[in-house]
Amino acid sequence: MAAPQKFLNFIDSNVPKLIDRLAEAVAIPSISGDASRRQDVYKMGSWLEAQLNKFGVKTEAIPLGQEHIEGQVLELPPAIVGRIGEDPKKKTILIYGHFDVQPANVSDGWNTDPFKMHFDKESGRMYGRGTTDDKGPIMGWLNVLEAHHSLGIELPVNMRFCFEGMEESGSEGLDEFIGTEAKKGNDGWFGGVDCVCISDNYWLNDRTPALTYGLRGLTYFNVLVSGPGADLHSGIFGGAVYEPMTALIALMGKLVTQDGQILIPGVYDGIKPAASDELEIYEKLDYSVQDLEASAGGKIAISDDKSTVLMARMRNPSLSLHGIEGAFSGVGAKTVIPATVGGKFSLRLVPPQQPDDIRAKVERYLEAEFAKLNTKCTMKIEYLHGGIPWVADHRHWNYQAAKNATERRTSSGGSIPVTLTFAENLGVNVLLLPMGRGDDGAQ
Ligand SMILES: [Zn+2]
């Protein structure tokens, strides 16, 4: 069902005003990770609440407790929740977004002040922190509310809103709030919700709108190898001692092949091959190997076949090596033998992989491979972080409805943890409806 013409006309004839509203939001530097900007995060929450109220949404600012940051105790920004529409015959849709942003400075490479939105009329592009992540998508919903409110058109669904101001800083306090509200059932803020819609991710490219129905999970490790009591000089000890770095490089070299095959036994257990309707999705996606290489900035795709590359990015697990800590990395040619080195790597997970099971397999494999090295160094494995993968039923009506407005469905490589919180606590279908393009440069 297409949007009513009146609605489309309203949006078209109000473009300058709607862009100004986004500029107003961008101008509030609501950086959640910077304690000195906390007042701006509060201000952004109040600004948003006032906007929602203007269009008839009943709201409440929910306190989420305190946090310790940079030696201070700070109030967390409240979650802004809202509701409009109480018709039991209509579906009830819960919208999520976040009104905080990542830090941004001109010195980071911006051509213009990141908190003064620059609208380039020629390209139609808007430059500013938060234009795409995630203030722009929130404005998208405000635009919908304003159009219906001004034109006196009834909303086709009941709407519920949950906006947070800590997404870029680990969504502190939000999971607990969602869990508590979910337990209240119909008396809670999310009572009667039939499905969730989250707009906080991106299209695959800069041409075609997309929907996302899966997010890969994560397990992150640091494997520490130690030997001498302190850093040694290779002129004195080289050749006479077992060296931690030599052992670590050997271990990290046994995790994954050059073309991305993970070498840990059992890691692929239970992962089903793509069904024919899923394969069809990849084949039909408006995406090319060149798109991937353009966004990677190098001709380095693992295959010339589009589906192979897309499945590698979206539906298969992967293992990446991230860094070696404690190694010499300065200028010149220091002849040090580092005493302790830590190698960081992580796996992106897909259903039915579970972080705990993968952790056990990784640890068992590292212990066995380390033993084979026959070194007198010692090894310790640290498990830094884990998150379970998520996949939604893309045949659900929530997706079918979104499909009428967009054209293609995707499964994405990134992570939006709140997706799982909503899916688990409310037990309803969750839709990821990106509004930003793949080349928006979100961080
Ligand atoms: Zn975001």
CSV table of C-alpha atoms and ligand atoms in Angstrom, one decimal:
chain,number,residue,atom,x,y,z
A,1,MET,CA,0.0,0.0,0.0
A,2,ALA,CA,1.5,3.3,-1.1
A,3,ALA,CA,1.6,6.3,1.2
A,4,PRO,CA,-1.4,8.7,0.6
A,5,GLN,CA,-0.7,11.5,-1.9
A,6,LYS,CA,-1.6,14.2,0.7
A,7,PHE,CA,1.2,12.8,2.9
A,8,LEU,CA,3.8,12.8,0.0
A,9,ASN,CA,2.8,16.4,-1.0
A,10,PHE,CA,3.2,17.5,2.6
A,11,ILE,CA,6.8,16.1,2.8
A,12,ASP,CA,7.7,17.5,-0.6
A,13,SER,CA,6.4,21.0,0.1
A,14,ASN,CA,8.1,21.2,3.6
A,15,VAL,CA,11.6,20.0,2.7
A,16,PRO,CA,13.4,23.2,3.8
A,17,LYS,CA,11.6,23.2,7.2
A,18,LEU,CA,12.3,19.5,7.7
A,19,ILE,CA,16.0,19.9,6.9
A,20,ASP,CA,16.1,22.8,9.3
A,21,ARG,CA,14.8,20.5,12.1
A,22,LEU,CA,17.6,18.0,11.5
A,23,ALA,CA,20.1,20.9,11.5
A,24,GLU,CA,18.7,22.0,14.9
A,25,ALA,CA,19.2,18.5,16.3
A,26,VAL,CA,22.7,18.2,14.9
A,27,ALA,CA,23.6,21.5,16.5
A,28,ILE,CA,23.2,19.9,20.0
A,29,PRO,CA,26.5,18.1,20.6
A,30,SER,CA,24.9,15.2,22.5
A,31,ILE,CA,28.1,13.1,22.8
A,32,SER,CA,27.4,10.4,25.4
A,33,GLY,CA,31.0,9.3,25.8
A,34,ASP,CA,32.2,12.8,26.9
A,35,ALA,CA,31.4,13.7,30.5
A,36,SER,CA,31.7,17.4,29.7
A,37,ARG,CA,28.9,17.1,27.1
A,38,ARG,CA,26.4,15.4,29.4
A,39,GLN,CA,24.3,18.5,29.7
A,40,ASP,CA,23.9,18.5,25.9
A,41,VAL,CA,22.7,14.9,25.9
A,42,TYR,CA,20.0,15.9,28.5
A,43,LYS,CA,19.2,18.9,26.3
A,44,MET,CA,18.8,16.7,23.3
A,45,GLY,CA,16.4,14.4,25.2
A,46,SER,CA,14.2,17.3,26.2
A,47,TRP,CA,14.3,18.8,22.7
A,48,LEU,CA,13.1,15.4,21.3
A,49,GLU,CA,10.4,15.1,24.0
A,50,ALA,CA,9.1,18.6,23.1
A,51,GLN,CA,8.9,17.7,19.4
A,52,LEU,CA,7.0,14.5,20.1
A,53,ASN,CA,4.6,16.4,22.4
A,54,LYS,CA,3.9,18.9,19.6
A,55,PHE,CA,2.5,16.1,17.4
A,56,GLY,CA,0.3,14.6,20.0
A,57,VAL,CA,2.7,11.9,21.5
A,58,LYS,CA,2.4,11.4,25.2
A,59,THR,CA,5.9,11.1,26.6
A,60,GLU,CA,7.8,10.4,29.8
A,61,ALA,CA,11.5,10.8,30.5
A,62,ILE,CA,12.6,7.7,32.4
A,63,PRO,CA,15.6,8.0,34.7
A,64,LEU,CA,18.1,5.2,34.1
A,65,GLY,CA,20.3,5.6,37.1
A,66,GLN,CA,23.9,6.8,37.4
A,67,GLU,CA,27.3,6.0,35.9
A,68,HIS,CA,30.9,6.6,36.9
A,69,ILE,CA,32.9,8.3,34.1
A,70,GLU,CA,36.2,10.1,34.2
A,71,GLY,CA,36.2,10.1,38.0
A,72,GLN,CA,32.7,11.7,38.3
A,73,VAL,CA,29.3,10.3,39.1
A,74,LEU,CA,26.8,11.3,36.4
A,75,GLU,CA,23.1,10.9,35.9
A,76,LEU,CA,22.5,8.7,32.8
A,77,PRO,CA,20.5,10.5,30.2
A,78,PRO,CA,16.8,9.4,30.5
A,79,ALA,CA,15.2,7.2,28.0
A,80,ILE,CA,12.4,9.1,26.2
A,81,VAL,CA,9.4,6.9,25.8
A,82,GLY,CA,6.2,7.9,24.1
A,83,ARG,CA,2.8,6.6,22.9
A,84,ILE,CA,0.2,7.7,20.4
A,85,GLY,CA,-2.9,5.8,19.3
A,86,GLU,CA,-4.9,3.4,21.5
A,87,ASP,CA,-7.1,1.6,18.9
A,88,PRO,CA,-7.3,-2.1,19.8
A,89,LYS,CA,-8.1,-2.9,16.1
A,90,LYS,CA,-4.8,-1.5,14.9
A,91,LYS,CA,-1.3,-3.0,15.1
A,92,THR,CA,1.0,-1.4,17.6
A,93,ILE,CA,4.5,-0.7,16.4
A,94,LEU,CA,7.4,0.2,18.7
A,95,ILE,CA,10.1,2.5,17.3
A,96,TYR,CA,13.6,2.6,18.6
A,97,GLY,CA,16.3,5.3,18.0
A,98,HIS,CA,19.1,7.0,19.8
A,99,PHE,CA,19.7,10.7,20.2
A,100,ASP,CA,23.3,10.6,21.4
A,101,VAL,CA,26.3,10.7,19.0
A,102,GLN,CA,30.0,9.9,18.7
A,103,PRO,CA,32.5,12.6,19.3
A,104,ALA,CA,33.5,14.7,16.2
A,105,ASN,CA,36.1,17.4,15.6
A,106,VAL,CA,37.1,19.2,12.5
A,107,SER,CA,40.6,17.9,13.1
A,108,ASP,CA,39.2,14.3,12.5
A,109,GLY,CA,39.0,15.2,8.8
A,110,TRP,CA,35.6,17.0,8.6
A,111,ASN,CA,35.5,19.6,5.9
A,112,THR,CA,32.9,21.6,7.9
A,113,ASP,CA,32.0,22.0,11.6
A,114,PRO,CA,30.4,18.6,12.4
A,115,PHE,CA,27.9,20.3,14.7
A,116,LYS,CA,26.8,22.9,12.2
A,117,MET,CA,25.0,20.9,9.5
A,118,HIS,CA,26.1,21.7,6.0
A,119,PHE,CA,23.6,21.1,3.3
A,120,ASP,CA,25.2,20.7,-0.1
A,121,LYS,CA,22.4,21.7,-2.5
A,122,GLU,CA,24.1,20.3,-5.6
A,123,SER,CA,24.5,16.7,-4.3
A,124,GLY,CA,21.5,17.0,-1.9
A,125,ARG,CA,23.8,15.6,0.8
A,126,MET,CA,23.9,16.7,4.4
A,127,TYR,CA,27.1,16.8,6.4
A,128,GLY,CA,27.0,16.8,10.2
A,129,ARG,CA,27.5,14.5,13.2
A,130,GLY,CA,24.3,12.5,13.7
A,131,THR,CA,22.7,13.3,10.3
A,132,THR,CA,22.6,9.5,9.6
A,133,ASP,CA,23.4,8.0,13.0
A,134,ASP,CA,20.9,8.4,14.5
A,135,LYS,CA,19.3,11.8,14.5
A,136,GLY,CA,18.3,11.7,10.8
A,137,PRO,CA,16.3,8.5,11.2
A,138,ILE,CA,14.6,9.9,14.3
A,139,MET,CA,13.7,13.0,12.3
A,140,GLY,CA,12.2,10.6,9.7
A,141,TRP,CA,9.7,9.5,12.3
A,142,LEU,CA,9.0,13.0,13.5
A,143,ASN,CA,8.3,14.0,9.8
A,144,VAL,CA,5.8,11.2,9.6
A,145,LEU,CA,4.1,12.3,12.9
A,146,GLU,CA,4.1,16.0,11.8
A,147,ALA,CA,2.5,15.2,8.4
A,148,HIS,CA,-0.3,13.1,10.0
A,149,HIS,CA,-0.8,15.7,12.7
A,150,SER,CA,-0.9,18.8,10.4
A,151,LEU,CA,-3.1,17.1,7.8
A,152,GLY,CA,-5.4,15.6,10.3
A,153,ILE,CA,-4.8,12.1,8.8
A,154,GLU,CA,-5.2,9.2,11.3
A,155,LEU,CA,-2.1,7.1,11.8
A,156,PRO,CA,-2.6,3.6,10.4
A,157,VAL,CA,-1.0,2.0,13.5
A,158,ASN,CA,-0.7,2.7,17.2
A,159,MET,CA,2.9,3.9,17.8
A,160,ARG,CA,5.2,3.5,20.8
A,161,PHE,CA,8.6,5.1,21.0
A,162,CYS,CA,11.8,4.3,22.9
A,163,PHE,CA,14.6,6.7,22.4
A,164,GLU,CA,17.9,6.5,24.3
A,165,GLY,CA,20.9,8.8,24.9
A,166,MET,CA,23.6,6.2,25.7
A,167,GLU,CA,23.7,4.0,22.6
A,168,GLU,CA,27.3,5.1,21.6
A,169,SER,CA,28.4,4.3,25.2
A,170,GLY,CA,27.1,0.7,25.7
A,171,SER,CA,23.3,1.6,26.1
A,172,GLU,CA,23.8,1.7,29.8
A,173,GLY,CA,20.6,1.2,31.8
A,174,LEU,CA,18.5,0.4,28.8
A,175,ASP,CA,18.4,-3.4,29.0
A,176,GLU,CA,17.2,-3.3,32.6
A,177,PHE,CA,14.5,-0.8,31.8
A,178,ILE,CA,13.2,-2.8,28.8
A,179,GLY,CA,13.3,-6.0,30.9
A,180,THR,CA,11.3,-4.4,33.8
A,181,GLU,CA,8.7,-2.9,31.4
A,182,ALA,CA,8.3,-6.2,29.5
A,183,LYS,CA,7.6,-7.9,32.8
A,184,LYS,CA,4.7,-5.5,33.5
A,185,GLY,CA,3.0,-6.8,30.4
A,186,ASN,CA,0.0,-4.7,29.3
A,187,ASP,CA,0.6,-2.2,32.1
A,188,GLY,CA,4.1,-1.4,30.9
A,189,TRP,CA,5.3,1.1,28.3
A,190,PHE,CA,5.6,-1.7,25.7
A,191,GLY,CA,2.3,-3.5,26.5
A,192,GLY,CA,0.4,-4.6,23.4
A,193,VAL,CA,3.4,-4.1,21.1
A,194,ASP,CA,3.0,-6.3,18.0
A,195,CYS,CA,6.4,-5.6,16.5
A,196,VAL,CA,9.5,-3.5,16.7
A,197,CYS,CA,11.2,-1.2,14.1
A,198,ILE,CA,14.8,0.0,14.6
A,199,SER,CA,16.3,2.5,12.2
A,200,ASP,CA,20.0,2.5,13.2
A,201,ASN,CA,21.9,0.8,10.4
A,202,TYR,CA,22.6,1.4,6.7
A,203,TRP,CA,21.8,0.3,3.2
A,204,LEU,CA,24.4,-1.9,1.4
A,205,ASN,CA,25.3,0.8,-1.1
A,206,ASP,CA,24.3,4.4,-2.0
A,207,ARG,CA,21.5,3.4,-4.5
A,208,THR,CA,19.0,0.9,-3.1
A,209,PRO,CA,17.1,0.9,0.1
A,210,ALA,CA,17.5,-2.3,2.1
A,211,LEU,CA,16.0,-4.2,5.1
A,212,THR,CA,18.1,-6.0,7.6
A,213,TYR,CA,17.0,-9.3,9.2
A,214,GLY,CA,20.1,-10.6,10.8
A,215,LEU,CA,23.1,-9.4,12.9
A,216,ARG,CA,26.2,-11.4,13.5
A,217,GLY,CA,27.3,-12.0,17.0
A,218,LEU,CA,30.9,-11.7,18.4
A,219,THR,CA,33.5,-13.4,20.6
A,220,TYR,CA,36.7,-11.4,21.4
A,221,PHE,CA,39.9,-12.8,22.8
A,222,ASN,CA,43.3,-11.7,23.9
A,223,VAL,CA,45.9,-14.4,24.0
A,224,LEU,CA,48.9,-13.5,26.2
A,225,VAL,CA,52.3,-15.2,25.9
A,226,SER,CA,55.0,-14.5,28.5
A,227,GLY,CA,58.6,-15.6,28.9
A,228,PRO,CA,61.3,-13.5,30.5
A,229,GLY,CA,60.8,-11.3,33.6
A,230,ALA,CA,61.4,-8.2,31.6
A,231,ASP,CA,62.1,-7.1,28.0
A,232,LEU,CA,65.5,-8.5,26.8
A,233,HIS,CA,68.1,-7.4,24.3
A,234,SER,CA,68.5,-9.7,21.3
A,235,GLY,CA,72.2,-9.1,21.1
A,236,ILE,CA,72.6,-10.8,24.5
A,237,PHE,CA,69.7,-13.2,24.6
A,238,GLY,CA,68.7,-13.8,21.0
A,239,GLY,CA,68.9,-17.5,20.2
A,240,ALA,CA,69.4,-18.5,23.8
A,241,VAL,CA,65.8,-18.2,25.1
A,242,TYR,CA,62.3,-19.1,23.9
A,243,GLU,CA,60.7,-15.8,22.7
A,244,PRO,CA,57.0,-15.0,23.5
A,245,MET,CA,56.5,-13.2,20.2
A,246,THR,CA,57.6,-16.2,18.1
A,247,ALA,CA,55.1,-18.4,19.9
A,248,LEU,CA,52.3,-15.8,19.6
A,249,ILE,CA,52.8,-15.3,15.8
A,250,ALA,CA,52.8,-19.1,15.4
A,251,LEU,CA,49.5,-19.4,17.3
A,252,MET,CA,47.8,-16.5,15.5
A,253,GLY,CA,48.9,-18.0,12.2
A,254,LYS,CA,46.9,-21.1,13.0
A,255,LEU,CA,43.5,-19.5,13.5
A,256,VAL,CA,42.4,-18.6,10.0
A,257,THR,CA,43.5,-19.2,6.3
A,258,GLN,CA,44.3,-16.4,3.9
A,259,ASP,CA,40.9,-16.7,2.3
A,260,GLY,CA,39.1,-16.6,5.6
A,261,GLN,CA,38.5,-20.3,6.5
A,262,ILE,CA,38.5,-20.6,10.3
A,263,LEU,CA,40.8,-23.5,11.4
A,264,ILE,CA,39.3,-24.1,14.9
A,265,PRO,CA,37.7,-27.6,15.0
A,266,GLY,CA,33.9,-27.6,15.4
A,267,VAL,CA,33.5,-23.9,14.8
A,268,TYR,CA,31.2,-24.4,11.8
A,269,ASP,CA,29.0,-27.0,13.6
A,270,GLY,CA,25.3,-26.7,13.0
A,271,ILE,CA,25.5,-23.8,10.5
A,272,LYS,CA,23.0,-24.7,7.7
A,273,PRO,CA,23.8,-24.0,4.1
A,274,ALA,CA,21.7,-21.2,2.5
A,275,ALA,CA,18.2,-22.3,1.4
A,276,SER,CA,17.2,-21.6,-2.1
A,277,ASP,CA,15.1,-18.6,-1.2
A,278,GLU,CA,18.0,-17.2,0.8
A,279,LEU,CA,20.4,-17.7,-2.1
A,280,GLU,CA,17.9,-15.9,-4.3
A,281,ILE,CA,18.1,-12.9,-2.0
A,282,TYR,CA,21.9,-12.6,-2.4
A,283,GLU,CA,21.7,-13.1,-6.1
A,284,LYS,CA,19.1,-10.4,-6.5
A,285,LEU,CA,20.7,-7.8,-4.2
A,286,ASP,CA,21.8,-4.6,-5.9
A,287,TYR,CA,25.4,-5.0,-4.9
A,288,SER,CA,28.6,-5.8,-6.7
A,289,VAL,CA,32.1,-6.9,-5.8
A,290,GLN,CA,33.2,-3.5,-7.0
A,291,ASP,CA,30.9,-1.9,-4.3
A,292,LEU,CA,32.7,-3.9,-1.6
A,293,GLU,CA,36.1,-3.0,-3.0
A,294,ALA,CA,35.2,0.6,-3.3
A,295,SER,CA,34.1,0.8,0.4
A,296,ALA,CA,37.2,-1.2,1.4
A,297,GLY,CA,39.4,1.1,-0.6
A,298,GLY,CA,41.3,-1.8,-2.2
A,299,LYS,CA,40.9,-4.6,-4.7
A,300,ILE,CA,40.9,-7.3,-2.0
A,301,ALA,CA,37.5,-9.1,-2.2
A,302,ILE,CA,37.9,-12.9,-1.4
A,303,SER,CA,36.1,-13.8,-4.6
A,304,ASP,CA,34.8,-12.5,-7.9
A,305,ASP,CA,31.4,-14.0,-7.3
A,306,LYS,CA,28.9,-11.6,-5.8
A,307,SER,CA,26.9,-14.2,-3.7
A,308,THR,CA,30.1,-15.7,-2.3
A,309,VAL,CA,31.3,-12.2,-1.1
A,310,LEU,CA,27.9,-11.3,0.2
A,311,MET,CA,27.5,-14.5,2.2
A,312,ALA,CA,31.0,-14.1,3.6
A,313,ARG,CA,30.0,-10.7,4.8
A,314,MET,CA,26.5,-11.5,6.1
A,315,ARG,CA,25.7,-15.1,6.8
A,316,ASN,CA,29.0,-16.9,7.5
A,317,PRO,CA,31.2,-16.7,10.5
A,318,SER,CA,34.5,-14.9,10.2
A,319,LEU,CA,37.7,-14.6,12.3
A,320,SER,CA,39.8,-11.4,12.2
A,321,LEU,CA,43.2,-10.7,13.8
A,322,HIS,CA,43.2,-7.2,15.3
A,323,GLY,CA,46.5,-6.4,17.0
A,324,ILE,CA,49.5,-7.4,19.0
A,325,GLU,CA,50.1,-5.5,22.3
A,326,GLY,CA,53.4,-5.3,24.0
A,327,ALA,CA,55.4,-5.6,20.7
A,328,PHE,CA,57.8,-3.0,19.6
A,329,SER,CA,56.1,-0.5,17.3
A,330,GLY,CA,58.1,2.7,17.5
A,331,VAL,CA,60.5,4.3,14.9
A,332,GLY,CA,63.9,2.9,14.3
A,333,ALA,CA,65.3,-0.6,14.8
A,334,LYS,CA,65.1,-1.4,18.5
A,335,THR,CA,66.5,-4.9,19.1
A,336,VAL,CA,64.1,-5.8,21.9
A,337,ILE,CA,62.7,-9.2,22.8
A,338,PRO,CA,59.3,-8.3,24.4
A,339,ALA,CA,58.7,-10.0,27.7
A,340,THR,CA,54.9,-10.4,27.3
A,341,VAL,CA,52.8,-10.0,24.1
A,342,GLY,CA,49.0,-10.1,23.7
A,343,GLY,CA,47.4,-11.0,20.4
A,344,LYS,CA,43.8,-9.8,20.0
A,345,PHE,CA,41.4,-11.5,17.6
A,346,SER,CA,37.6,-12.0,17.4
A,347,LEU,CA,35.0,-14.1,15.6
A,348,ARG,CA,31.8,-12.9,14.1
A,349,LEU,CA,29.1,-15.4,14.8
A,350,VAL,CA,26.0,-16.6,13.0
A,351,PRO,CA,23.1,-18.8,14.2
A,352,PRO,CA,23.3,-21.4,15.8
A,353,GLN,CA,26.8,-20.4,17.1
A,354,GLN,CA,26.8,-19.4,20.7
A,355,PRO,CA,29.6,-17.3,22.3
A,356,ASP,CA,30.1,-19.8,25.3
A,357,ASP,CA,30.4,-22.8,23.0
A,358,ILE,CA,32.7,-21.0,20.6
A,359,ARG,CA,34.8,-19.8,23.5
A,360,ALA,CA,35.3,-23.3,24.8
A,361,LYS,CA,36.3,-24.5,21.3
A,362,VAL,CA,38.8,-21.6,20.8
A,363,GLU,CA,40.4,-22.2,24.2
A,364,ARG,CA,40.7,-25.9,23.7
A,365,TYR,CA,42.3,-25.4,20.3
A,366,LEU,CA,44.8,-22.7,21.5
A,367,GLU,CA,45.9,-24.9,24.4
A,368,ALA,CA,46.5,-27.8,22.1
A,369,GLU,CA,48.3,-25.8,19.5
A,370,PHE,CA,50.4,-24.0,22.2
A,371,ALA,CA,51.4,-27.4,23.6
A,372,LYS,CA,52.6,-28.5,20.1
A,373,LEU,CA,55.0,-25.5,20.0
A,374,ASN,CA,57.1,-27.0,22.7
A,375,THR,CA,58.1,-23.6,24.0
A,376,LYS,CA,59.0,-22.8,27.6
A,377,CYS,CA,56.9,-19.6,27.4
A,378,THR,CA,53.5,-19.6,29.1
A,379,MET,CA,50.1,-18.7,27.7
A,380,LYS,CA,47.0,-17.1,29.2
A,381,ILE,CA,43.7,-16.6,27.3
A,382,GLU,CA,41.5,-13.7,28.2
A,383,TYR,CA,37.9,-13.6,27.0
A,384,LEU,CA,37.1,-9.9,26.5
A,385,HIS,CA,33.6,-9.8,25.1
A,386,GLY,CA,30.8,-11.8,23.6
A,387,GLY,CA,27.4,-11.2,21.9
A,388,ILE,CA,25.0,-13.7,20.4
A,389,PRO,CA,23.9,-13.6,16.8
A,390,TRP,CA,20.4,-12.6,15.9
A,391,VAL,CA,18.2,-13.4,12.9
A,392,ALA,CA,14.5,-12.5,12.3
A,393,ASP,CA,11.9,-14.1,10.1
A,394,HIS,CA,12.0,-12.0,7.0
A,395,ARG,CA,8.7,-13.6,5.8
A,396,HIS,CA,6.9,-11.9,8.8
A,397,TRP,CA,4.3,-9.2,8.0
A,398,ASN,CA,6.5,-6.6,9.7
A,399,TYR,CA,9.1,-7.2,6.9
A,400,GLN,CA,6.5,-7.5,4.2
A,401,ALA,CA,5.1,-4.1,5.2
A,402,ALA,CA,8.5,-2.6,5.1
A,403,LYS,CA,9.2,-4.3,1.8
A,404,ASN,CA,6.4,-2.3,0.2
A,405,ALA,CA,8.3,0.9,1.0
A,406,THR,CA,11.8,-0.5,0.2
A,407,GLU,CA,13.1,-2.9,-2.4
A,408,ARG,CA,15.6,-5.4,-1.0
A,409,ARG,CA,16.4,-7.3,2.1
A,410,THR,CA,19.8,-7.8,3.6
A,411,SER,CA,21.5,-9.4,6.6
A,412,SER,CA,24.1,-7.1,8.0
A,413,GLY,CA,27.6,-7.6,9.4
A,414,GLY,CA,27.5,-5.1,12.3
A,415,SER,CA,25.8,-5.2,15.6
A,416,ILE,CA,22.9,-3.4,17.3
A,417,PRO,CA,22.7,-5.0,20.7
A,418,VAL,CA,19.3,-3.5,21.6
A,419,THR,CA,17.8,-5.6,18.8
A,420,LEU,CA,18.3,-8.7,20.9
A,421,THR,CA,17.0,-7.1,24.0
A,422,PHE,CA,13.7,-6.2,22.3
A,423,ALA,CA,13.5,-9.6,20.6
A,424,GLU,CA,14.1,-11.6,23.8
A,425,ASN,CA,12.0,-9.5,26.2
A,426,LEU,CA,9.0,-8.7,24.0
A,427,GLY,CA,9.0,-11.9,22.0
A,428,VAL,CA,7.9,-10.1,18.8
A,429,ASN,CA,9.3,-9.6,15.4
A,430,VAL,CA,12.0,-7.0,15.1
A,431,LEU,CA,12.6,-5.1,11.9
A,432,LEU,CA,15.8,-3.2,11.1
A,433,LEU,CA,14.8,-0.5,8.7
A,434,PRO,CA,17.9,1.5,7.6
A,435,MET,CA,17.4,5.1,6.4
A,436,GLY,CA,21.0,6.0,5.8
A,437,ARG,CA,23.1,5.0,2.8
A,438,GLY,CA,26.0,2.6,2.8
A,439,ASP,CA,28.5,5.4,2.2
A,440,ASP,CA,27.3,7.7,5.0
A,441,GLY,CA,30.5,7.1,6.9
A,442,ALA,CA,28.8,6.2,10.2
A,443,GLN,CA,31.2,5.1,12.9
B,1,ZN,ZN,23.6,4.4,15.8
